[in-house]
Tab-separated table of C-alpha atoms in Angstrom:
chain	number	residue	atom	x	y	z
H	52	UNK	CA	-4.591	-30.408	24.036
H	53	UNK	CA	-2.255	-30.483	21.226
H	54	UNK	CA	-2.277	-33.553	20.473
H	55	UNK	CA	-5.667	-34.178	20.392
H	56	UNK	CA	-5.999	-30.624	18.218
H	57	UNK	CA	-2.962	-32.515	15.873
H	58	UNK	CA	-5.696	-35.466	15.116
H	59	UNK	CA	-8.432	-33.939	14.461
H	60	UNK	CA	-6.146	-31.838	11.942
H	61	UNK	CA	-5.301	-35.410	10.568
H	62	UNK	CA	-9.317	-36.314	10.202
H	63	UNK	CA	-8.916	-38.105	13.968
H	64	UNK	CA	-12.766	-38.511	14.808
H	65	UNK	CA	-12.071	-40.230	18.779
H	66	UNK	CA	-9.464	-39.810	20.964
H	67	UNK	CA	-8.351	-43.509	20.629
H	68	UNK	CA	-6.670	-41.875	17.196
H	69	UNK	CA	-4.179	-40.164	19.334
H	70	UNK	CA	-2.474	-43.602	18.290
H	71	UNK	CA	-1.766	-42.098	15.050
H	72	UNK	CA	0.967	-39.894	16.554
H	73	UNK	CA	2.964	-42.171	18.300
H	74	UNK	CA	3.487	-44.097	15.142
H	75	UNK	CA	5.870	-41.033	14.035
H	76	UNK	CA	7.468	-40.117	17.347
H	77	UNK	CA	10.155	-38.352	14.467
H	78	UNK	CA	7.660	-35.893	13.755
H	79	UNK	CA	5.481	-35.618	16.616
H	80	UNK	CA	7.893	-36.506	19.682
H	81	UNK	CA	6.032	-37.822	22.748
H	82	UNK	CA	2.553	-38.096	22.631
H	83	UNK	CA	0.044	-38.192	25.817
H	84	UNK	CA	-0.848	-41.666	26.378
H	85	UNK	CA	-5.043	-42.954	26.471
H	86	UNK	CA	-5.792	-42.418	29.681
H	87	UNK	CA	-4.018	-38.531	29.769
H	88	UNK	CA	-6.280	-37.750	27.099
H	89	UNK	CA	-9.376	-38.920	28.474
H	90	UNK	CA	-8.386	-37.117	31.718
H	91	UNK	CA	-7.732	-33.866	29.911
H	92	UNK	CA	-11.163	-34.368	28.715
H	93	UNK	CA	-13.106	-34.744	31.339
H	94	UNK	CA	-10.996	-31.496	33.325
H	95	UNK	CA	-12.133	-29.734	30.424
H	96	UNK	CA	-15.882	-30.943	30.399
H	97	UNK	CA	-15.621	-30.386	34.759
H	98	UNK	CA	-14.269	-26.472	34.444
H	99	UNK	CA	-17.571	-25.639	32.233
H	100	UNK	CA	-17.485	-21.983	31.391
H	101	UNK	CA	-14.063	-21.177	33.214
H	102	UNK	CA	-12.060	-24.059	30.519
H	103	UNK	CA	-13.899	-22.328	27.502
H	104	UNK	CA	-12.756	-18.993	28.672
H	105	UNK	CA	-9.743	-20.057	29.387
H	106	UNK	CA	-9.402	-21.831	25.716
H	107	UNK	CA	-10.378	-18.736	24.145
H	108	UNK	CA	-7.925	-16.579	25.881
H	109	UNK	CA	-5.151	-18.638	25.328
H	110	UNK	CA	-6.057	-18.748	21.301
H	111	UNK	CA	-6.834	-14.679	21.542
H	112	UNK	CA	-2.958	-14.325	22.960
H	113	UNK	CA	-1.380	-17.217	20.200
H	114	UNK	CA	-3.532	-15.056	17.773
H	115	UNK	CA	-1.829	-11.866	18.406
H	116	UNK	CA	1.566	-13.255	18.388
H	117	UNK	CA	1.167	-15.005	14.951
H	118	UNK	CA	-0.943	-12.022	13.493
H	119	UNK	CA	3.136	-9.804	14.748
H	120	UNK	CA	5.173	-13.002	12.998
H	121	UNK	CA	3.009	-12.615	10.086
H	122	UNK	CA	3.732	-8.745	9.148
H	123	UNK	CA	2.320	-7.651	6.150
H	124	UNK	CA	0.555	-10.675	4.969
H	125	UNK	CA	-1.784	-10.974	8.518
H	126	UNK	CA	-5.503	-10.727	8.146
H	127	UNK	CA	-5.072	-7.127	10.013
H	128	UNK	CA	-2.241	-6.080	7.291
H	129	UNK	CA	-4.611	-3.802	6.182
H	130	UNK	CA	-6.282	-1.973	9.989
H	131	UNK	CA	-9.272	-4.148	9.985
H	132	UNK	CA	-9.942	-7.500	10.762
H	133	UNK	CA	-13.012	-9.114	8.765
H	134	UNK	CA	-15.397	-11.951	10.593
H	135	UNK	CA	-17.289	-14.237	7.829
H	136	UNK	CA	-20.533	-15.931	9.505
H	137	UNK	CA	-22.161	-18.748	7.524
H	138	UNK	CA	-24.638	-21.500	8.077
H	139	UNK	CA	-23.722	-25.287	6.959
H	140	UNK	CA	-26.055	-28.221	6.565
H	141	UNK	CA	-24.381	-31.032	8.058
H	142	UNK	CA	-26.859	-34.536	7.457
H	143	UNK	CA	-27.246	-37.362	10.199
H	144	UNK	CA	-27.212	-40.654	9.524
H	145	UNK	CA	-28.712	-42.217	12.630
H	146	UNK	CA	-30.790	-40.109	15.770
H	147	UNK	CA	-28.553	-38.119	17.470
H	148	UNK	CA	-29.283	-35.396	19.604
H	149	UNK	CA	-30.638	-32.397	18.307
H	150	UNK	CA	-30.641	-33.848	14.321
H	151	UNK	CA	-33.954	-32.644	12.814
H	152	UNK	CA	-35.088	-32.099	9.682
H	153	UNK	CA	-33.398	-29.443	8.113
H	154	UNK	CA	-34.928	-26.615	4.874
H	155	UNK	CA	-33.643	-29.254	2.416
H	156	UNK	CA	-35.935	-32.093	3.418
H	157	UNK	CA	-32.773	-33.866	4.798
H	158	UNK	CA	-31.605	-34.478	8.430
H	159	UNK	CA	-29.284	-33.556	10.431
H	160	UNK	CA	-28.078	-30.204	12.239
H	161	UNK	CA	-27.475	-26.659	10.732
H	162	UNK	CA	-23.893	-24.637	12.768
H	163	UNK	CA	-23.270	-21.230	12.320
H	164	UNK	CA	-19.802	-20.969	11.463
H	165	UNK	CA	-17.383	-17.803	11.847
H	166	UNK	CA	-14.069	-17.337	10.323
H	167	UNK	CA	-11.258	-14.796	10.009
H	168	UNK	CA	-10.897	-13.998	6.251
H	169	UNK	CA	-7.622	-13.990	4.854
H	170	UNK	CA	-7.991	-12.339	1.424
H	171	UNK	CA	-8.105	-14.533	-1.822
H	172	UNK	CA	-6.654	-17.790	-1.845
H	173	UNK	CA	-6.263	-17.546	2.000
H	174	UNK	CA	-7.010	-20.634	4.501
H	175	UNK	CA	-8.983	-18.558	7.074
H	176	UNK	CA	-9.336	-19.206	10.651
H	177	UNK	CA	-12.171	-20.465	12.582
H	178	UNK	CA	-13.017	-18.099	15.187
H	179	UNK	CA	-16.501	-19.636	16.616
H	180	UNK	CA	-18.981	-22.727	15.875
H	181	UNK	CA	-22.190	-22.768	17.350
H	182	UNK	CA	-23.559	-26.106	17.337
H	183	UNK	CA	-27.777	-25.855	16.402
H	184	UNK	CA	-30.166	-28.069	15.578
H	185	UNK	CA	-31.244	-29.083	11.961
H	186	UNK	CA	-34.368	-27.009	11.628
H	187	UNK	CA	-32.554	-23.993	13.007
H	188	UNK	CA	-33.721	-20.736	11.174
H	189	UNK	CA	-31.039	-18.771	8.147
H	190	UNK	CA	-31.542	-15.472	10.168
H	191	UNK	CA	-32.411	-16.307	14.010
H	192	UNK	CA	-31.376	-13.019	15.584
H	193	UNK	CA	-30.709	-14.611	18.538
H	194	UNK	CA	-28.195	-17.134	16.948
H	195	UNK	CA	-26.090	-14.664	15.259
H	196	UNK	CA	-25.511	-12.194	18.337
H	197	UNK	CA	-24.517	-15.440	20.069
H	198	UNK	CA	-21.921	-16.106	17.348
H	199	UNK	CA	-20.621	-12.778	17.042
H	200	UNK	CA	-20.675	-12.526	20.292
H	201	UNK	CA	-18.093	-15.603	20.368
H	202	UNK	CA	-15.871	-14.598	17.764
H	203	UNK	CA	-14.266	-11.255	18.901
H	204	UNK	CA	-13.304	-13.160	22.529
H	205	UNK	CA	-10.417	-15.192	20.279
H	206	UNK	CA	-9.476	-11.779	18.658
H	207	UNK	CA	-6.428	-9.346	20.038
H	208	UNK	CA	-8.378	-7.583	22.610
H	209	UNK	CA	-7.782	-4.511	20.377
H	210	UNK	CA	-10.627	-5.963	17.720
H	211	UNK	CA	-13.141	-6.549	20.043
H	212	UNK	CA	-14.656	-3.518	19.517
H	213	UNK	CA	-15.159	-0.636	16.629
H	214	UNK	CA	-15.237	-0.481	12.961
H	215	UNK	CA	-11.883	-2.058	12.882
H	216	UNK	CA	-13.618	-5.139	13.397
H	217	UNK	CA	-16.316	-6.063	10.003
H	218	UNK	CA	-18.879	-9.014	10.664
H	219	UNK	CA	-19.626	-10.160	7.201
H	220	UNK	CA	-22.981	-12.447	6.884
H	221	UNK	CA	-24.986	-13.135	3.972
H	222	UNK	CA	-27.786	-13.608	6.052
H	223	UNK	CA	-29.270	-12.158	9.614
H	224	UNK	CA	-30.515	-8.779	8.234
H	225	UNK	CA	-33.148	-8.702	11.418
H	226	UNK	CA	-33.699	-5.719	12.985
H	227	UNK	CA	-32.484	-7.397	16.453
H	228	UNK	CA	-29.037	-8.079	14.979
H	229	UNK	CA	-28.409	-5.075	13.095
H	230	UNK	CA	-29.341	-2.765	16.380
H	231	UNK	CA	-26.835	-5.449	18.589
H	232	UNK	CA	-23.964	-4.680	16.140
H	233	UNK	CA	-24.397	-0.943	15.978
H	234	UNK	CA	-24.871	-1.164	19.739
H	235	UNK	CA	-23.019	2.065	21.502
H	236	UNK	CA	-20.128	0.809	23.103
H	237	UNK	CA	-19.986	-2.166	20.516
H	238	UNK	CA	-19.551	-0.354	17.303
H	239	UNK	CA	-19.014	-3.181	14.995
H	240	UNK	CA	-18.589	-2.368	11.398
H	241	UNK	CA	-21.102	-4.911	9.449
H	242	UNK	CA	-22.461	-5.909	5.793
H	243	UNK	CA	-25.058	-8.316	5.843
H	244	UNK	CA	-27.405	-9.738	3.539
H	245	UNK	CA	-30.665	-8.169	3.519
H	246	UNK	CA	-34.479	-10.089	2.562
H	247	UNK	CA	-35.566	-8.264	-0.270
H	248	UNK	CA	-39.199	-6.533	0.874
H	249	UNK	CA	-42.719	-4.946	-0.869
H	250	UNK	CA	-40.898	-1.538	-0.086
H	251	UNK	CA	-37.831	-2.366	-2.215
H	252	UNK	CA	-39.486	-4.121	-5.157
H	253	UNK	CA	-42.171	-1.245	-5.125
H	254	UNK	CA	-40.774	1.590	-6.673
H	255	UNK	CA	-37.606	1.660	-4.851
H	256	UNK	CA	-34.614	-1.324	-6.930
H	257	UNK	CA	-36.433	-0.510	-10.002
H	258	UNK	CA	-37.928	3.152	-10.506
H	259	UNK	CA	-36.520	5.229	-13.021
H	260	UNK	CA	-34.769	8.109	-10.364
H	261	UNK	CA	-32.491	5.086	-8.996
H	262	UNK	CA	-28.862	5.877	-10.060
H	263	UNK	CA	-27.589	2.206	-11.051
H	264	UNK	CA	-23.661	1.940	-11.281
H	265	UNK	CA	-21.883	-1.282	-12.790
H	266	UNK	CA	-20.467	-3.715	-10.157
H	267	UNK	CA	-16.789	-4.300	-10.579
H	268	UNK	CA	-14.384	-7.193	-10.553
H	269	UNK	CA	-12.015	-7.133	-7.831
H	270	UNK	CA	-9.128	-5.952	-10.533
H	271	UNK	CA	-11.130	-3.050	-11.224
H	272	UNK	CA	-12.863	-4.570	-14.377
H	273	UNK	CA	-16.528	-4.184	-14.864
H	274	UNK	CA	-18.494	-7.060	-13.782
H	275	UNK	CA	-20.974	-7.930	-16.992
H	276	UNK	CA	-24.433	-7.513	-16.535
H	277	UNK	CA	-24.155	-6.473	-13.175
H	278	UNK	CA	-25.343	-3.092	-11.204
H	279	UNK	CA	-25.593	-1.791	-7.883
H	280	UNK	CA	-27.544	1.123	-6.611
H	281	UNK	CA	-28.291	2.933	-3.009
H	282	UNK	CA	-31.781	3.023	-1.587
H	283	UNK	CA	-32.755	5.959	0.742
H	284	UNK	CA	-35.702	7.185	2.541
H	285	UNK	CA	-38.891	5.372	4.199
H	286	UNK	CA	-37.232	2.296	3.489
H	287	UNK	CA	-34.514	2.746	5.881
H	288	UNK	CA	-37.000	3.800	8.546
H	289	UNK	CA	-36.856	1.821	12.127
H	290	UNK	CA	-33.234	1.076	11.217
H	291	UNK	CA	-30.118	2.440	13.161
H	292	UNK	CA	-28.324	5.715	12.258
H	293	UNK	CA	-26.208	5.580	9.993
H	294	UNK	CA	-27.500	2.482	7.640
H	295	UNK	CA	-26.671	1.961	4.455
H	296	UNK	CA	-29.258	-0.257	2.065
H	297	UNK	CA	-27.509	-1.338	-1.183
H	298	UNK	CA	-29.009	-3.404	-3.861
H	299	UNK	CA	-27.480	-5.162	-6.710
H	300	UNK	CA	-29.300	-6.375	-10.118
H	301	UNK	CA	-27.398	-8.862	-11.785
H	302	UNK	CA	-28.647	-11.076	-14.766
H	303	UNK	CA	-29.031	-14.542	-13.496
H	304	UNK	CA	-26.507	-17.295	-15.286
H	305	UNK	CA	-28.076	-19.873	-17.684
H	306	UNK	CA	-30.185	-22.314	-16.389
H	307	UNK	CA	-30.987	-20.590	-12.910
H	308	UNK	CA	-34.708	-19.844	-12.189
H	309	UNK	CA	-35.801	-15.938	-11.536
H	310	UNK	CA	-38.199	-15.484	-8.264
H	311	UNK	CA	-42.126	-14.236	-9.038
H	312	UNK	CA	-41.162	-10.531	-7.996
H	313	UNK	CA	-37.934	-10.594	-10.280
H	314	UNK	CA	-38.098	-8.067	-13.261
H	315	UNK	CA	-36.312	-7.363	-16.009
H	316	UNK	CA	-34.908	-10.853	-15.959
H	317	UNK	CA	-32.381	-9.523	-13.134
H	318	UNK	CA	-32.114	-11.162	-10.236
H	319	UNK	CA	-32.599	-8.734	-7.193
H	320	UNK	CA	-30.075	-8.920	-3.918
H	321	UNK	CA	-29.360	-6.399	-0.796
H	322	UNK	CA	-27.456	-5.714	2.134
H	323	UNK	CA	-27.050	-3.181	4.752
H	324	UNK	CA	-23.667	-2.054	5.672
H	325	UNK	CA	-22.564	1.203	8.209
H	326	UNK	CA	-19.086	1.551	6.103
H	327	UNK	CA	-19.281	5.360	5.303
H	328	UNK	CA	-17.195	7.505	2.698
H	329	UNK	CA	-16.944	4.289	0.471
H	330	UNK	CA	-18.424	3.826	-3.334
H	331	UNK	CA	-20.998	1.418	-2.895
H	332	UNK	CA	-19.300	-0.978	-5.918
H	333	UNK	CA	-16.625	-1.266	-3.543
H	334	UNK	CA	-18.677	-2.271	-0.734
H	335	UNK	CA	-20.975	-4.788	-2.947
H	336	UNK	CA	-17.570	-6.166	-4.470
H	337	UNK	CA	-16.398	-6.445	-0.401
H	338	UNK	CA	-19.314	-8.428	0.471
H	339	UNK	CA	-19.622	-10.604	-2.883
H	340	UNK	CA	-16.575	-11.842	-1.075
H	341	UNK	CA	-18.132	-12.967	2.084
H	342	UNK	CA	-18.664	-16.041	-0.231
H	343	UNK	CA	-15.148	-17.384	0.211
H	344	UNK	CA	-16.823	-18.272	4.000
H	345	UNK	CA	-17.722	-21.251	1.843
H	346	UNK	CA	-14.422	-22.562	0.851
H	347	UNK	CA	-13.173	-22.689	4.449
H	348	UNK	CA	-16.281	-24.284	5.727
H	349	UNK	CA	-15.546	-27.018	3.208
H	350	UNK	CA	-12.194	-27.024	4.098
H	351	UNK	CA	-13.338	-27.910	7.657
H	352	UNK	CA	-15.983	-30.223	7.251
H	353	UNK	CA	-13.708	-33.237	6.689
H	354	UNK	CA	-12.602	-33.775	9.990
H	355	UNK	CA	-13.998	-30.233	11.790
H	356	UNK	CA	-17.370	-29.649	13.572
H	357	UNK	CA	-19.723	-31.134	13.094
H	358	UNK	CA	-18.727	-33.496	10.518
H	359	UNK	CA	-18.544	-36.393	13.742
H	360	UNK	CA	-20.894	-35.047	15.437
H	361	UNK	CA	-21.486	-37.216	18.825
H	362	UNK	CA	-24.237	-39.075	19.088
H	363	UNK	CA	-24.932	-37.767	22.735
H	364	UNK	CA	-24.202	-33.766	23.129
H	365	UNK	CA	-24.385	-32.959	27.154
H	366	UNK	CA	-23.166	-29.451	26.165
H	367	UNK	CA	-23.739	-29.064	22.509
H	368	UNK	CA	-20.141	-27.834	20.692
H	369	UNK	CA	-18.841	-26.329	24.532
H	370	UNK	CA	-15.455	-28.472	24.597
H	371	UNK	CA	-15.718	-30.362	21.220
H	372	UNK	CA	-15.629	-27.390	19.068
H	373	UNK	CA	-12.855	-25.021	20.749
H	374	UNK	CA	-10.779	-28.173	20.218
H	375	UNK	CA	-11.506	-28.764	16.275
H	376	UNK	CA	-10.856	-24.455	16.146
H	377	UNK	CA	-7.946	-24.462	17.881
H	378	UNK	CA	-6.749	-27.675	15.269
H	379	UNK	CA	-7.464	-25.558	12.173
H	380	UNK	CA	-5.972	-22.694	13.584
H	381	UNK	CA	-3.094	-24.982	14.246
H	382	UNK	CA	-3.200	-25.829	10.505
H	383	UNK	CA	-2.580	-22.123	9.758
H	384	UNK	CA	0.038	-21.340	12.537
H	385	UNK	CA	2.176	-23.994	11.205
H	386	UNK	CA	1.988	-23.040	7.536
C-alpha cells in the first residue's frame, strides 16, 4: 500500500509505475514486485466495505500520531479542526463511466472533495473524495451528508463529533444538510454558503435598519469596499435553532458582471453558520478562507482523483481514492 500511495505521490497513473521505485532502491529500499501489487489490489477490491473501513481507521490512528509530533503547528493547534468541502470539474476525454456533461458545457465528472485546512500557506490533507458524475448538482443534499459523513471517520475519534469539528462549504446551504449537521448527537459546527433568496434581496441585505460593518483582512485591516451584516427574523424561519444568516456586500472587481437582482453595484453573498459569541467580520473573514479548498484541490489534481480517472469504475472512488488520500497525506507526513 505504500508503495503504490509513493507513485501516485510521484504522478504514477497504473500500477505498472511501481517500476519507478525500484530504479532508486537508495531511497525507496525494496519495493513490492507486479504481481504483489496487483494482488494487494484485488484483496482490497474483495474486502468491499470491511478494506475501506479498515483504510480509514488505520489513516484516523497515523492522523492522531502526526497531529501529537506536530505540536503547535497541527491543524488542531488551535481546539478545532476545520473540514473544507469543494466541488471540482474534472473533463473526459473519451466515454468513461459516469462522464456527462457537466454546468460548463464540457464533459467529464464533478467530485466533491474534503480537506483538513492547515491555515495560510498550509498543504492540507485530503480527508474524503466522492467520486460523481459530471452533471452532478453544486448543492445535492444528499452528496454532501455523504461526504461529511466520510471525512470525520479519518479524524481522531475525538473530532468526530461537536463544534470542535467546523465543515466549511461554499455551497450546500439546503435545508436537508444544514438540519444533518446540527443533528443532536452530531453537533457539527458549520459555515456554508447560502443561495441568495426574494426574502433577502427584499428588504432584508439592503433596507436602511440593517447595521452593515466593514469586512476585515485577516491582519486586522479593513477590507475596501467590503461589508457584512446579520439578517434576523422570518428569514431564518424553518431553519434549525441556533442559525446564524450573514451577508456580505462587496463591490465587484473590474471587469466582473453584477447579477439582475444586484444593487448598488455590490455584489450580494451569504452563509449560515451556528458559531455563537463571535463578531460576524470574524466569521465572514473565517469562511472567505474556505477558498484556500481551491489551492489543495489543484495541488491534487495532477496525479490525485480523478485526474486518471478509469475508464471502467465497478465501485466508483471505493479503493482508488483512499489510496490517492492516503498518498497526499503521505506527502504531508513526510514534510
Amino acid at each position: 500500500m505504500l508503495d503504490v500511495a509513493l507513485v501516485v505521490t510521484l504522478g504514477g497513473d497504473c500500477l505498472a509505475d511501481v517500476g519507478m521505485l525500484r530504479a532508486e532502491p537508495a531511497v525507496f529500499g525494496p519495493v513490492a514486485s507486479d504481481p504483489t501489487v496487483s494482488r494487494l489490489i484485488d484483496t482490497l477490491a474483495a474486502g468491499g466495505q470491511r478494506a475501506l473501513t479498515a483504510i480509514r481507521a488505520a489513516r484516523a490512528d497515523v492522523r492522531e500520531q502526526v497531529w501529537t509530533l506536530a505540536g503547535d503547528t497541527a491543524p488542531d493547534a488551535d481546539g478545532q479542526v476545520v473540514v473544507d468541502l469543494d466541488g471540482v470539474l474534472v473533463l473526459a476525454h473519451s466515454e468513461k463511466q459516469d462522464a456527462a456533461a457537466t454546468w460548463k458545457k464540457t464533459f467529464g465528472h464533478h467530485p466533491l472533495m474534503g480537506f483538513v485546512d492547515h491555515g495560510h500557506g498550509g498543504s492540507g490533507e485530503p480527508v474524503a473524495g466522492l467520486l460523481r458524475p459530471g452533471n452532478a448538482g453544486s448543492n445535492t443534499a444528499v452528496d454532501h451528508i455523504e461526504a461529511t459523513r466520510l471525512a470525520p471517520a479519518q479524524l481522531p475519534k475525538r473530532y468526530r463529533r461537536g463544534r470542535q469539528t467546523l465543515i466549511r462549504t461554499d455551497s450546500g446551504g439546503t435545508h436537508a444538510f444544514v438540519a444533518w449537521l446540527a443533528q443532536r448527537g452530531r453537533w457539527l459546527s458549520y459555515s456554508v454558503g447560502m443561495t441568495i433568496t426574494d426574502v433577502v434581496h427584499q428588504g432584508r441585505a439592503q433596507g436602511p435598519g440593517i447595521g452593515w460593518t466593514p469586512a476585515v483582512e485577516p491582519r486586522g485591516d479593513v477590507r475596501d469596499g467590503a461589508w457584512v451584516a446579520e439578517l434576523a427574523g422570518d428569514v431564518l424561519d424553518g431553519w434549525p435553532e441556533g442559525m446564524r444568516l450573514i451577508v456580505r456586500k462587496e463591490r465587484p472587481h473590474p471587469g466582473a458582471q453584477l447579477r439582475f437582482t444586484d444593487a448598488d453595484g455590490t455584489r450580494l453573498t451569504c452563509f449560515a453558520t451556528n458559531t455563537a459569541g463571535e463578531a460576524i467580520a470574524a466569521l465572514e473573514l473565517r469562511h472567505r478562507q474556505r477558498a484556500r479548498a481551491e489551492n489543495r484541490i489543484r495541488s491534487v489534481r495532477p496525479g490525485g482523483p480523478p485526474a486518471a480517472v478509469p475508464r471502467q469504475l465497478v465501485d466508483p472512488g471505493a479503493r482508488r481514492t483512499p489510496v490517492i488520500g492516503g498518498a497526499r497525506t503521505g506527502s504531508f507526513v513526510a514534510a
